[in-house]
Amino acid sequence: MSVNEEQHLTETLIDPENLDNPDGQWTKGEKQPTQCRDAWAAILFYAQFIAIAVVAGMLGVPAVQKAINDDSSATSYQTSESSPDYSGLLYASAIAGGSSFAFSAISLFVMSMCPKVLIQISLLFSLVCSLLMCALSFYYQNIIGGIFGIVFFLISCCYACAVWRRIPFAAANLNTGLTAVKKNAGVFVVTYFIVIFSFLYYMLWMTALVGVADKENLNCDSTTTSQGDTVTTCSGNLSWGYFFLLLLAIFWTQQVLQNTIHVIIAGVVSTWWFAPEDAGSCCSVAIKDSFIRATTTSFGSICFGSLLVAIIQALRAMVESARQDNGNDGCAAFLLCLLDCLLRCLEDALEYFNKFAYIYVGMYGYSYLEAGKNVMTLFKQKGWTIIISDNLISNVLSLFCLIIGGLTGCVGLIMNEVNPSWFEGYEGAAMGLAFGFSFLVGIVISAIFLSVVDSSVNTVLVSFAEAPLEFEENHPQLSSEMRDAWREVYPAECGF
């Protein structure tokens, strides 16, 4: 493919149905010099982390020790015979987790075998679910819910008809993304290490929260009534300032860790795209280099965008808390509901924007604002194609999460039959607990596992628009599949 052919290919990858940019001008990204970007955001994040650790050590640990001492002096009314076997739950969670890992790994191969059929099934599955919810609403005589269900079902049908012809390109995109992550399977290990770190931070944050609540005299006392019932009453209020800062800390850290995974995967997939010799093994050079970049020079950019989302999330949490404490004031309740809806829309839009901005951060090392400019150009020129392709693939991943959760739940039922002692002491709900607990474990682990695939396919979509020539040179078979799929979507406008 010549340079002129590459330019023509890049132009034809612009959505022919989008009229905002009829000239089809495209500014290709460039590798940025190695330097720390948005360093102020990284420094602020480290300061937040240190502050939480200090508060947890100085206030949280003494408060927790005091609570433990109070609990140890209390009399337990539960006999050992009726106590649940928590060790059994630990064994069950380990087996369920291992099963979910295995099912998730198998799902990668299943998706790569028939991606087009799976996307069609996931689209039809969403239609069946909306129709089922509509039928249930009418069955339980919820007329308003049934009418809304019909409206949403019709909208879903129109959407399915509109995007059906785009499925071949989404399927080729999914197959390419799966190939990239299977060639660099070590990214899954890195992802789970970051998830473990997030759990440890959550425990640290909870300790800090307990310490702040204890300092603010947010005390809860339990009293026993004459009928033998235990009543718990709490005194004191956590100030809104502390409440906001604590919420900001946990939301910011969660966003930073999630986006760090996204940037690492974007870096690995882009290396596989441009230099496959550096990204072709489980412990490839690309994984190491991408991890180092994401946690050093690009970490400030990750913190910057994550902070914007965290602020909105913290404000939303405060609005929801105010709504619960509002009482019967109808006017205030309406205004809070309106504000909550506005913040939710802003949060969803910014998270979606960040998803593609961090691809540019991982691919080229841009700062957050520079990456944002590239995203605006991307959406301006690609129109709805990139959004629809992303949505179609997300439907498949969500469906597989449910399937893996259900299969893991079945493993829980088998464990209940083989080792019923693991679920004893739960008042006849052993079967439901075995399935529900295992289902939850399967959902969580598969969601983390498949989030890697989601990041990979979005990076492929951006890279296909950015550098089709390199893709043709390094991965000719996959390139041919994606170009053929694009030709199938736009046979008249394709031009190649």
GROMACS .gro file of C-alpha atoms in nm:
model
  496
    1MET     CA    1   0.000   0.000   0.000
    2SER     CA    2   0.152   0.335  -0.106
    3VAL     CA    3   0.143   0.661   0.085
    4ASN     CA    4  -0.129   0.794  -0.145
    5GLU     CA    5  -0.333   0.480  -0.087
    6GLU     CA    6  -0.290   0.521   0.288
    7GLN     CA    7  -0.415   0.879   0.271
    8HIS     CA    8  -0.712   0.768   0.063
    9LEU     CA    9  -0.783   0.479   0.300
   10THR     CA   10  -0.768   0.708   0.603
   11GLU     CA   11  -1.010   0.949   0.438
   12THR     CA   12  -1.256   0.672   0.347
   13LEU     CA   13  -1.250   0.551   0.707
   14ILE     CA   14  -1.422   0.878   0.795
   15ASP     CA   15  -1.792   0.817   0.831
   16PRO     CA   16  -1.948   0.891   0.491
   17GLU     CA   17  -2.276   0.974   0.663
   18ASN     CA   18  -2.121   1.252   0.871
   19LEU     CA   19  -2.144   1.593   0.708
   20ASP     CA   20  -1.964   1.796   0.976
   21ASN     CA   21  -1.631   1.754   0.802
   22PRO     CA   22  -1.686   1.677   0.433
   23ASP     CA   23  -1.321   1.735   0.344
   24GLY     CA   24  -1.216   1.437   0.556
   25GLN     CA   25  -0.895   1.605   0.683
   26TRP     CA   26  -0.720   1.393   0.941
   27THR     CA   27  -0.437   1.490   1.175
   28LYS     CA   28  -0.235   1.182   1.261
   29GLY     CA   29  -0.095   1.152   1.613
   30GLU     CA   30   0.277   1.170   1.678
   31LYS     CA   31   0.496   1.011   1.944
   32GLN     CA   32   0.569   1.271   2.209
   33PRO     CA   33   0.906   1.333   2.378
   34THR     CA   34   0.956   1.146   2.705
   35GLN     CA   35   0.873   1.387   2.986
   36CYS     CA   36   0.636   1.415   3.278
   37ARG     CA   37   0.303   1.567   3.175
   38ASP     CA   38   0.041   1.724   3.401
   39ALA     CA   39   0.279   1.667   3.693
   40TRP     CA   40   0.075   1.892   3.923
   41ALA     CA   41  -0.213   1.642   3.913
   42ALA     CA   42   0.017   1.353   4.006
   43ILE     CA   43   0.163   1.553   4.298
   44LEU     CA   44  -0.188   1.638   4.418
   45PHE     CA   45  -0.291   1.272   4.396
   46TYR     CA   46   0.012   1.158   4.596
   47ALA     CA   47  -0.067   1.424   4.856
   48GLN     CA   48  -0.423   1.289   4.879
   49PHE     CA   49  -0.294   0.936   4.921
   50ILE     CA   50  -0.052   1.039   5.196
   51ALA     CA   51  -0.327   1.236   5.372
   52ILE     CA   52  -0.558   0.934   5.376
   53ALA     CA   53  -0.277   0.715   5.509
   54VAL     CA   54  -0.196   0.967   5.785
   55VAL     CA   55  -0.561   1.002   5.888
   56ALA     CA   56  -0.601   0.624   5.889
   57GLY     CA   57  -0.289   0.581   6.105
   58MET     CA   58  -0.353   0.863   6.352
   59LEU     CA   59  -0.733   0.845   6.384
   60GLY     CA   60  -0.855   0.527   6.218
   61VAL     CA   61  -0.637   0.264   6.384
   62PRO     CA   62  -0.714   0.381   6.743
   63ALA     CA   63  -1.087   0.401   6.659
   64VAL     CA   64  -1.085   0.048   6.515
   65GLN     CA   65  -0.893  -0.087   6.816
   66LYS     CA   66  -1.145   0.074   7.049
   67ALA     CA   67  -1.434  -0.083   6.856
   68ILE     CA   68  -1.264  -0.425   6.868
   69ASN     CA   69  -1.216  -0.397   7.244
   70ASP     CA   70  -1.581  -0.300   7.290
   71ASP     CA   71  -1.695  -0.596   7.080
   72SER     CA   72  -1.473  -0.843   7.266
   73SER     CA   73  -1.625  -0.740   7.598
   74ALA     CA   74  -1.981  -0.793   7.473
   75THR     CA   75  -2.167  -1.119   7.529
   76SER     CA   76  -2.244  -1.329   7.222
   77TYR     CA   77  -2.595  -1.475   7.211
   78GLN     CA   78  -2.530  -1.693   6.907
   79THR     CA   79  -2.442  -2.054   6.972
   80SER     CA   80  -2.164  -2.227   6.789
   81GLU     CA   81  -2.409  -2.478   6.641
   82SER     CA   82  -2.597  -2.208   6.445
   83SER     CA   83  -2.290  -2.009   6.342
   84PRO     CA   84  -2.229  -2.001   5.965
   85ASP     CA   85  -1.918  -2.180   5.842
   86TYR     CA   86  -1.717  -1.886   5.711
   87SER     CA   87  -1.423  -2.110   5.625
   88GLY     CA   88  -1.652  -2.290   5.382
   89LEU     CA   89  -1.731  -1.959   5.213
   90LEU     CA   90  -1.360  -1.892   5.175
   91TYR     CA   91  -1.309  -2.227   5.004
   92ALA     CA   92  -1.616  -2.167   4.788
   93SER     CA   93  -1.497  -1.820   4.685
   94ALA     CA   94  -1.157  -1.959   4.585
   95ILE     CA   95  -1.315  -2.229   4.368
   96ALA     CA   96  -1.567  -1.984   4.221
   97GLY     CA   97  -1.287  -1.739   4.144
   98GLY     CA   98  -1.080  -2.006   3.973
   99SER     CA   99  -1.381  -2.119   3.772
  100SER     CA  100  -1.453  -1.762   3.665
  101PHE     CA  101  -1.092  -1.720   3.551
  102ALA     CA  102  -1.123  -2.037   3.342
  103PHE     CA  103  -1.459  -1.936   3.191
  104SER     CA  104  -1.325  -1.588   3.112
  105ALA     CA  105  -1.021  -1.733   2.934
  106ILE     CA  106  -1.241  -1.968   2.733
  107SER     CA  107  -1.467  -1.677   2.640
  108LEU     CA  108  -1.177  -1.509   2.457
  109PHE     CA  109  -1.146  -1.804   2.222
  110VAL     CA  110  -1.523  -1.832   2.177
  111MET     CA  111  -1.550  -1.464   2.085
  112SER     CA  112  -1.262  -1.489   1.838
  113MET     CA  113  -1.424  -1.788   1.664
  114CYS     CA  114  -1.758  -1.626   1.580
  115PRO     CA  115  -1.756  -1.253   1.669
  116LYS     CA  116  -2.016  -1.155   1.407
  117VAL     CA  117  -2.272  -1.409   1.528
  118LEU     CA  118  -2.214  -1.314   1.892
  119ILE     CA  119  -2.270  -0.944   1.820
  120GLN     CA  120  -2.595  -1.031   1.642
  121ILE     CA  121  -2.704  -1.250   1.934
  122SER     CA  122  -2.623  -0.977   2.189
  123LEU     CA  123  -2.824  -0.723   1.991
  124LEU     CA  124  -3.122  -0.957   1.969
  125PHE     CA  125  -3.082  -1.045   2.338
  126SER     CA  126  -3.127  -0.680   2.434
  127LEU     CA  127  -3.449  -0.669   2.226
  128VAL     CA  128  -3.581  -0.984   2.395
  129CYS     CA  129  -3.503  -0.841   2.740
  130SER     CA  130  -3.683  -0.514   2.666
  131LEU     CA  131  -3.984  -0.705   2.532
  132LEU     CA  132  -3.985  -0.932   2.838
  133MET     CA  133  -3.979  -0.635   3.075
  134CYS     CA  134  -4.269  -0.481   2.882
  135ALA     CA  135  -4.469  -0.804   2.912
  136LEU     CA  136  -4.400  -0.831   3.284
  137SER     CA  137  -4.517  -0.473   3.338
  138PHE     CA  138  -4.852  -0.547   3.176
  139TYR     CA  139  -4.876  -0.881   3.360
  140TYR     CA  140  -4.846  -0.703   3.695
  141GLN     CA  141  -5.091  -0.433   3.574
  142ASN     CA  142  -4.829  -0.161   3.562
  143ILE     CA  143  -4.980   0.020   3.264
  144ILE     CA  144  -4.744   0.319   3.267
  145GLY     CA  145  -4.439   0.092   3.291
  146GLY     CA  146  -4.576  -0.120   3.006
  147ILE     CA  147  -4.629   0.185   2.783
  148PHE     CA  148  -4.275   0.304   2.848
  149GLY     CA  149  -4.157  -0.051   2.782
  150ILE     CA  150  -4.325  -0.051   2.441
  151VAL     CA  151  -4.165   0.283   2.355
  152PHE     CA  152  -3.818   0.161   2.455
  153PHE     CA  153  -3.872  -0.165   2.266
  154LEU     CA  154  -3.963   0.023   1.948
  155ILE     CA  155  -3.664   0.251   1.990
  156SER     CA  156  -3.443  -0.056   2.038
  157CYS     CA  157  -3.585  -0.212   1.722
  158CYS     CA  158  -3.510   0.104   1.523
  159TYR     CA  159  -3.157   0.111   1.664
  160ALA     CA  160  -3.101  -0.256   1.578
  161CYS     CA  161  -3.220  -0.202   1.220
  162ALA     CA  162  -2.997   0.105   1.182
  163VAL     CA  163  -2.676  -0.058   1.311
  164TRP     CA  164  -2.724  -0.411   1.178
  165ARG     CA  165  -2.520  -0.345   0.864
  166ARG     CA  166  -2.231  -0.217   1.075
  167ILE     CA  167  -2.194  -0.546   1.259
  168PRO     CA  168  -1.927  -0.691   1.024
  169PHE     CA  169  -1.688  -0.404   1.098
  170ALA     CA  170  -1.751  -0.429   1.475
  171ALA     CA  171  -1.688  -0.805   1.453
  172ALA     CA  172  -1.356  -0.753   1.271
  173ASN     CA  173  -1.263  -0.491   1.529
  174LEU     CA  174  -1.341  -0.733   1.813
  175ASN     CA  175  -1.137  -1.010   1.655
  176THR     CA  176  -0.836  -0.780   1.613
  177GLY     CA  177  -0.860  -0.659   1.973
  178LEU     CA  178  -0.880  -1.017   2.101
  179THR     CA  179  -0.575  -1.113   1.896
  180ALA     CA  180  -0.375  -0.826   2.044
  181VAL     CA  181  -0.450  -0.913   2.408
  182LYS     CA  182  -0.401  -1.288   2.354
  183LYS     CA  183  -0.055  -1.212   2.215
  184ASN     CA  184   0.019  -1.012   2.534
  185ALA     CA  185  -0.167  -1.211   2.798
  186GLY     CA  186   0.047  -1.062   3.073
  187VAL     CA  187  -0.177  -0.754   3.073
  188PHE     CA  188  -0.438  -0.961   3.258
  189VAL     CA  189  -0.187  -1.025   3.540
  190VAL     CA  190  -0.104  -0.654   3.561
  191THR     CA  191  -0.475  -0.572   3.568
  192TYR     CA  192  -0.546  -0.801   3.862
  193PHE     CA  193  -0.248  -0.670   4.057
  194ILE     CA  194  -0.390  -0.319   4.021
  195VAL     CA  195  -0.732  -0.445   4.129
  196ILE     CA  196  -0.576  -0.602   4.440
  197PHE     CA  197  -0.406  -0.270   4.516
  198SER     CA  198  -0.741  -0.094   4.482
  199PHE     CA  199  -0.889  -0.331   4.741
  200LEU     CA  200  -0.604  -0.255   4.982
  201TYR     CA  201  -0.658   0.119   4.932
  202TYR     CA  202  -1.030   0.072   4.998
  203MET     CA  203  -0.949  -0.090   5.333
  204LEU     CA  204  -0.717   0.202   5.412
  205TRP     CA  205  -0.988   0.450   5.318
  206MET     CA  206  -1.244   0.272   5.534
  207THR     CA  207  -1.005   0.294   5.828
  208ALA     CA  208  -0.967   0.667   5.768
  209LEU     CA  209  -1.346   0.706   5.747
  210VAL     CA  210  -1.390   0.531   6.081
  211GLY     CA  211  -1.131   0.761   6.234
  212VAL     CA  212  -1.295   1.078   6.104
  213ALA     CA  213  -1.639   0.960   6.216
  214ASP     CA  214  -1.501   0.884   6.563
  215LYS     CA  215  -1.334   1.225   6.584
  216GLU     CA  216  -1.659   1.397   6.480
  217ASN     CA  217  -1.838   1.211   6.762
  218LEU     CA  218  -2.053   1.016   6.519
  219ASN     CA  219  -2.124   0.758   6.787
  220CYS     CA  220  -2.380   0.480   6.771
  221ASP     CA  221  -2.516   0.317   7.089
  222SER     CA  222  -2.723   0.001   7.112
  223THR     CA  223  -2.993  -0.040   7.375
  224THR     CA  224  -3.225  -0.331   7.450
  225THR     CA  225  -3.597  -0.266   7.491
  226SER     CA  226  -3.830  -0.443   7.733
  227GLN     CA  227  -3.942  -0.669   7.449
  228GLY     CA  228  -3.584  -0.782   7.395
  229ASP     CA  229  -3.530  -0.588   7.070
  230THR     CA  230  -3.202  -0.410   7.008
  231VAL     CA  231  -3.230  -0.046   6.899
  232THR     CA  232  -2.930   0.144   6.760
  233THR     CA  233  -2.922   0.524   6.782
  234CYS     CA  234  -2.649   0.750   6.639
  235SER     CA  235  -2.558   1.100   6.749
  236GLY     CA  236  -2.350   1.363   6.572
  237ASN     CA  237  -2.314   1.456   6.207
  238LEU     CA  238  -2.019   1.421   5.973
  239SER     CA  239  -1.949   1.768   5.834
  240TRP     CA  240  -2.011   1.819   5.463
  241GLY     CA  241  -1.650   1.930   5.414
  242TYR     CA  242  -1.504   1.607   5.549
  243PHE     CA  243  -1.773   1.408   5.369
  244PHE     CA  244  -1.684   1.565   5.032
  245LEU     CA  245  -1.309   1.520   5.077
  246LEU     CA  246  -1.346   1.155   5.174
  247LEU     CA  247  -1.573   1.088   4.879
  248LEU     CA  248  -1.336   1.271   4.647
  249ALA     CA  249  -1.043   1.060   4.769
  250ILE     CA  250  -1.210   0.723   4.711
  251PHE     CA  251  -1.364   0.820   4.375
  252TRP     CA  252  -1.041   0.977   4.251
  253THR     CA  253  -0.832   0.673   4.343
  254GLN     CA  254  -1.082   0.438   4.183
  255GLN     CA  255  -1.079   0.641   3.861
  256VAL     CA  256  -0.698   0.667   3.858
  257LEU     CA  257  -0.649   0.292   3.896
  258GLN     CA  258  -0.916   0.213   3.636
  259ASN     CA  259  -0.768   0.458   3.385
  260THR     CA  260  -0.415   0.337   3.454
  261ILE     CA  261  -0.522  -0.008   3.336
  262HIS     CA  262  -0.677   0.150   3.028
  263VAL     CA  263  -0.362   0.347   2.943
  264ILE     CA  264  -0.140   0.039   2.990
  265ILE     CA  265  -0.353  -0.165   2.752
  266ALA     CA  266  -0.364   0.119   2.498
  267GLY     CA  267   0.016   0.132   2.507
  268VAL     CA  268   0.053  -0.245   2.465
  269VAL     CA  269  -0.196  -0.268   2.179
  270SER     CA  270  -0.044   0.031   1.997
  271THR     CA  271   0.302  -0.128   2.029
  272TRP     CA  272   0.159  -0.451   1.887
  273TRP     CA  273   0.012  -0.241   1.605
  274PHE     CA  274   0.331  -0.051   1.514
  275ALA     CA  275   0.608  -0.288   1.634
  276PRO     CA  276   0.472  -0.641   1.679
  277GLU     CA  277   0.819  -0.781   1.750
  278ASP     CA  278   0.808  -0.598   2.088
  279ALA     CA  279   0.458  -0.717   2.177
  280GLY     CA  280   0.431  -1.085   2.098
  281SER     CA  281   0.463  -1.274   2.427
  282CYS     CA  282   0.307  -1.302   2.770
  283CYS     CA  283   0.583  -1.092   2.932
  284SER     CA  284   0.664  -0.872   2.634
  285VAL     CA  285   0.868  -0.554   2.639
  286ALA     CA  286   0.553  -0.363   2.549
  287ILE     CA  287   0.385  -0.456   2.878
  288LYS     CA  288   0.681  -0.341   3.085
  289ASP     CA  289   0.730  -0.016   2.892
  290SER     CA  290   0.358   0.065   2.894
  291PHE     CA  291   0.334   0.001   3.267
  292ILE     CA  292   0.634   0.227   3.335
  293ARG     CA  293   0.495   0.508   3.116
  294ALA     CA  294   0.148   0.486   3.271
  295THR     CA  295   0.285   0.503   3.627
  296THR     CA  296   0.549   0.772   3.563
  297THR     CA  297   0.546   1.019   3.272
  298SER     CA  298   0.175   0.981   3.187
  299PHE     CA  299   0.053   0.939   3.543
  300GLY     CA  300  -0.021   1.310   3.580
  301SER     CA  301  -0.244   1.303   3.273
  302ILE     CA  302  -0.430   1.005   3.419
  303CYS     CA  303  -0.478   1.189   3.748
  304PHE     CA  304  -0.597   1.506   3.571
  305GLY     CA  305  -0.888   1.350   3.383
  306SER     CA  306  -0.972   1.120   3.674
  307LEU     CA  307  -1.000   1.419   3.908
  308LEU     CA  308  -1.265   1.582   3.688
  309VAL     CA  309  -1.481   1.269   3.698
  310ALA     CA  310  -1.421   1.218   4.071
  311ILE     CA  311  -1.541   1.571   4.151
  312ILE     CA  312  -1.867   1.506   3.967
  313GLN     CA  313  -1.909   1.168   4.137
  314ALA     CA  314  -1.849   1.318   4.481
  315LEU     CA  315  -2.103   1.595   4.413
  316ARG     CA  316  -2.354   1.333   4.295
  317ALA     CA  317  -2.307   1.132   4.614
  318MET     CA  318  -2.367   1.444   4.824
  319VAL     CA  319  -2.680   1.531   4.624
  320GLU     CA  320  -2.815   1.178   4.672
  321SER     CA  321  -2.744   1.201   5.044
  322ALA     CA  322  -2.926   1.535   5.057
  323ARG     CA  323  -3.222   1.381   4.876
  324GLN     CA  324  -3.249   1.109   5.139
  325ASP     CA  325  -3.235   1.364   5.421
  326ASN     CA  326  -3.472   1.608   5.248
  327GLY     CA  327  -3.796   1.479   5.396
  328ASN     CA  328  -4.122   1.592   5.236
  329ASP     CA  329  -4.013   1.920   5.078
  330GLY     CA  330  -4.143   1.870   4.725
  331CYS     CA  331  -3.974   2.172   4.565
  332ALA     CA  332  -3.632   2.091   4.711
  333ALA     CA  333  -3.673   1.726   4.614
  334PHE     CA  334  -3.746   1.827   4.253
  335LEU     CA  335  -3.442   2.055   4.235
  336LEU     CA  336  -3.216   1.788   4.384
  337CYS     CA  337  -3.350   1.531   4.141
  338LEU     CA  338  -3.283   1.769   3.851
  339LEU     CA  339  -2.931   1.837   3.977
  340ASP     CA  340  -2.866   1.465   4.018
  341CYS     CA  341  -2.979   1.401   3.659
  342LEU     CA  342  -2.753   1.681   3.529
  343LEU     CA  343  -2.451   1.550   3.719
  344ARG     CA  344  -2.519   1.196   3.597
  345CYS     CA  345  -2.523   1.316   3.235
  346LEU     CA  346  -2.198   1.509   3.286
  347GLU     CA  347  -2.037   1.207   3.449
  348ASP     CA  348  -2.136   0.969   3.168
  349ALA     CA  349  -2.021   1.212   2.897
  350LEU     CA  350  -1.687   1.281   3.066
  351GLU     CA  351  -1.617   0.912   3.132
  352TYR     CA  352  -1.686   0.829   2.768
  353PHE     CA  353  -1.463   1.117   2.657
  354ASN     CA  354  -1.185   1.001   2.890
  355LYS     CA  355  -1.203   0.648   2.752
  356PHE     CA  356  -1.078   0.770   2.416
  357ALA     CA  357  -0.856   1.048   2.550
  358TYR     CA  358  -0.652   0.794   2.746
  359ILE     CA  359  -0.602   0.589   2.430
  360TYR     CA  360  -0.406   0.884   2.290
  361VAL     CA  361  -0.221   0.916   2.619
  362GLY     CA  362  -0.121   0.549   2.602
  363MET     CA  363  -0.041   0.550   2.230
  364TYR     CA  364   0.157   0.872   2.193
  365GLY     CA  365   0.220   1.013   2.543
  366TYR     CA  366   0.006   1.327   2.502
  367SER     CA  367  -0.095   1.540   2.796
  368TYR     CA  368  -0.460   1.518   2.897
  369LEU     CA  369  -0.566   1.839   2.720
  370GLU     CA  370  -0.372   1.752   2.404
  371ALA     CA  371  -0.529   1.407   2.402
  372GLY     CA  372  -0.869   1.573   2.445
  373LYS     CA  373  -0.816   1.778   2.130
  374ASN     CA  374  -0.740   1.460   1.937
  375VAL     CA  375  -1.058   1.300   2.069
  376MET     CA  376  -1.265   1.598   1.954
  377THR     CA  377  -1.112   1.562   1.607
  378LEU     CA  378  -1.179   1.189   1.617
  379PHE     CA  379  -1.548   1.228   1.698
  380LYS     CA  380  -1.589   1.515   1.456
  381GLN     CA  381  -1.456   1.313   1.166
  382LYS     CA  382  -1.571   0.963   1.259
  383GLY     CA  383  -1.926   1.067   1.347
  384TRP     CA  384  -2.138   0.789   1.497
  385THR     CA  385  -1.930   0.502   1.358
  386ILE     CA  386  -1.692   0.486   1.653
  387ILE     CA  387  -1.973   0.513   1.909
  388ILE     CA  388  -2.184   0.243   1.745
  389SER     CA  389  -1.891   0.003   1.706
  390ASP     CA  390  -1.798   0.055   2.072
  391ASN     CA  391  -2.159   0.000   2.183
  392LEU     CA  392  -2.203  -0.318   1.978
  393ILE     CA  393  -1.890  -0.473   2.125
  394SER     CA  394  -1.983  -0.361   2.478
  395ASN     CA  395  -2.312  -0.551   2.438
  396VAL     CA  396  -2.119  -0.871   2.367
  397LEU     CA  397  -1.890  -0.823   2.667
  398SER     CA  398  -2.186  -0.753   2.896
  399LEU     CA  399  -2.363  -1.065   2.772
  400PHE     CA  400  -2.054  -1.276   2.838
  401CYS     CA  401  -2.030  -1.131   3.190
  402LEU     CA  402  -2.382  -1.256   3.258
  403ILE     CA  403  -2.309  -1.596   3.102
  404ILE     CA  404  -1.987  -1.638   3.302
  405GLY     CA  405  -2.169  -1.527   3.617
  406GLY     CA  406  -2.440  -1.787   3.553
  407LEU     CA  407  -2.188  -2.065   3.486
  408THR     CA  408  -1.998  -1.975   3.803
  409GLY     CA  409  -2.328  -1.979   3.991
  410CYS     CA  410  -2.385  -2.333   3.865
  411VAL     CA  411  -2.041  -2.423   4.002
  412GLY     CA  412  -2.167  -2.290   4.336
  413LEU     CA  413  -2.468  -2.524   4.319
  414ILE     CA  414  -2.236  -2.817   4.250
  415MET     CA  415  -2.023  -2.720   4.551
  416ASN     CA  416  -2.336  -2.710   4.765
  417GLU     CA  417  -2.419  -3.066   4.658
  418VAL     CA  418  -2.065  -3.199   4.704
  419ASN     CA  419  -1.982  -3.012   5.028
  420PRO     CA  420  -2.310  -2.901   5.192
  421SER     CA  421  -2.122  -2.822   5.514
  422TRP     CA  422  -1.968  -2.517   5.345
  423PHE     CA  423  -2.310  -2.348   5.335
  424GLU     CA  424  -2.459  -2.470   5.663
  425GLY     CA  425  -2.607  -2.229   5.914
  426TYR     CA  426  -2.792  -2.003   5.671
  427GLU     CA  427  -3.149  -2.091   5.765
  428GLY     CA  428  -3.239  -2.304   5.466
  429ALA     CA  429  -3.102  -2.057   5.210
  430ALA     CA  430  -2.789  -2.259   5.135
  431MET     CA  431  -2.877  -2.323   4.770
  432GLY     CA  432  -2.963  -1.958   4.702
  433LEU     CA  433  -2.650  -1.842   4.882
  434ALA     CA  434  -2.429  -2.088   4.692
  435PHE     CA  435  -2.561  -1.970   4.355
  436GLY     CA  436  -2.584  -1.597   4.439
  437PHE     CA  437  -2.242  -1.575   4.601
  438SER     CA  438  -2.072  -1.763   4.316
  439PHE     CA  439  -2.266  -1.561   4.057
  440LEU     CA  440  -2.140  -1.237   4.214
  441VAL     CA  441  -1.780  -1.362   4.217
  442GLY     CA  442  -1.811  -1.462   3.852
  443ILE     CA  443  -1.954  -1.124   3.751
  444VAL     CA  444  -1.680  -0.927   3.927
  445ILE     CA  445  -1.387  -1.131   3.795
  446SER     CA  446  -1.521  -1.157   3.439
  447ALA     CA  447  -1.595  -0.782   3.432
  448ILE     CA  448  -1.232  -0.708   3.521
  449PHE     CA  449  -1.109  -0.967   3.272
  450LEU     CA  450  -1.324  -0.842   2.985
  451SER     CA  451  -1.249  -0.474   3.057
  452VAL     CA  452  -0.907  -0.552   2.910
  453VAL     CA  453  -1.077  -0.659   2.587
  454ASP     CA  454  -1.292  -0.345   2.588
  455SER     CA  455  -0.983  -0.122   2.612
  456SER     CA  456  -0.810  -0.324   2.343
  457VAL     CA  457  -1.089  -0.300   2.085
  458ASN     CA  458  -1.124   0.075   2.136
  459THR     CA  459  -0.749   0.118   2.085
  460VAL     CA  460  -0.777  -0.087   1.766
  461LEU     CA  461  -1.059   0.135   1.642
  462VAL     CA  462  -0.852   0.449   1.696
  463SER     CA  463  -0.538   0.291   1.551
  464PHE     CA  464  -0.725   0.178   1.239
  465ALA     CA  465  -0.817   0.539   1.169
  466GLU     CA  466  -0.471   0.666   1.264
  467ALA     CA  467  -0.235   0.421   1.094
  468PRO     CA  468  -0.387   0.178   0.840
  469LEU     CA  469  -0.057   0.149   0.649
  470GLU     CA  470   0.133   0.014   0.951
  471PHE     CA  471  -0.152  -0.227   1.018
  472GLU     CA  472  -0.135  -0.357   0.660
  473GLU     CA  473   0.242  -0.405   0.683
  474ASN     CA  474   0.252  -0.573   1.025
  475HIS     CA  475  -0.076  -0.768   1.030
  476PRO     CA  476  -0.189  -0.816   0.668
  477GLN     CA  477  -0.453  -1.082   0.739
  478LEU     CA  478  -0.628  -0.885   1.014
  479SER     CA  479  -0.597  -0.568   0.807
  480SER     CA  480  -0.765  -0.740   0.516
  481GLU     CA  481  -1.050  -0.855   0.740
  482MET     CA  482  -1.114  -0.504   0.873
  483ARG     CA  483  -1.091  -0.340   0.529
  484ASP     CA  484  -1.324  -0.604   0.382
  485ALA     CA  485  -1.568  -0.542   0.665
  486TRP     CA  486  -1.555  -0.167   0.599
  487ARG     CA  487  -1.615  -0.234   0.232
  488GLU     CA  488  -1.919  -0.442   0.329
  489VAL     CA  489  -2.056  -0.157   0.542
  490TYR     CA  490  -1.996   0.113   0.278
  491PRO     CA  491  -1.969  -0.060  -0.062
  492ALA     CA  492  -2.024   0.259  -0.266
  493GLU     CA  493  -1.817   0.504  -0.061
  494CYS     CA  494  -1.533   0.270   0.036
  495GLY     CA  495  -1.304   0.334  -0.262
  496PHE     CA  496  -1.064   0.040  -0.200
   0.00000   0.00000   0.00000
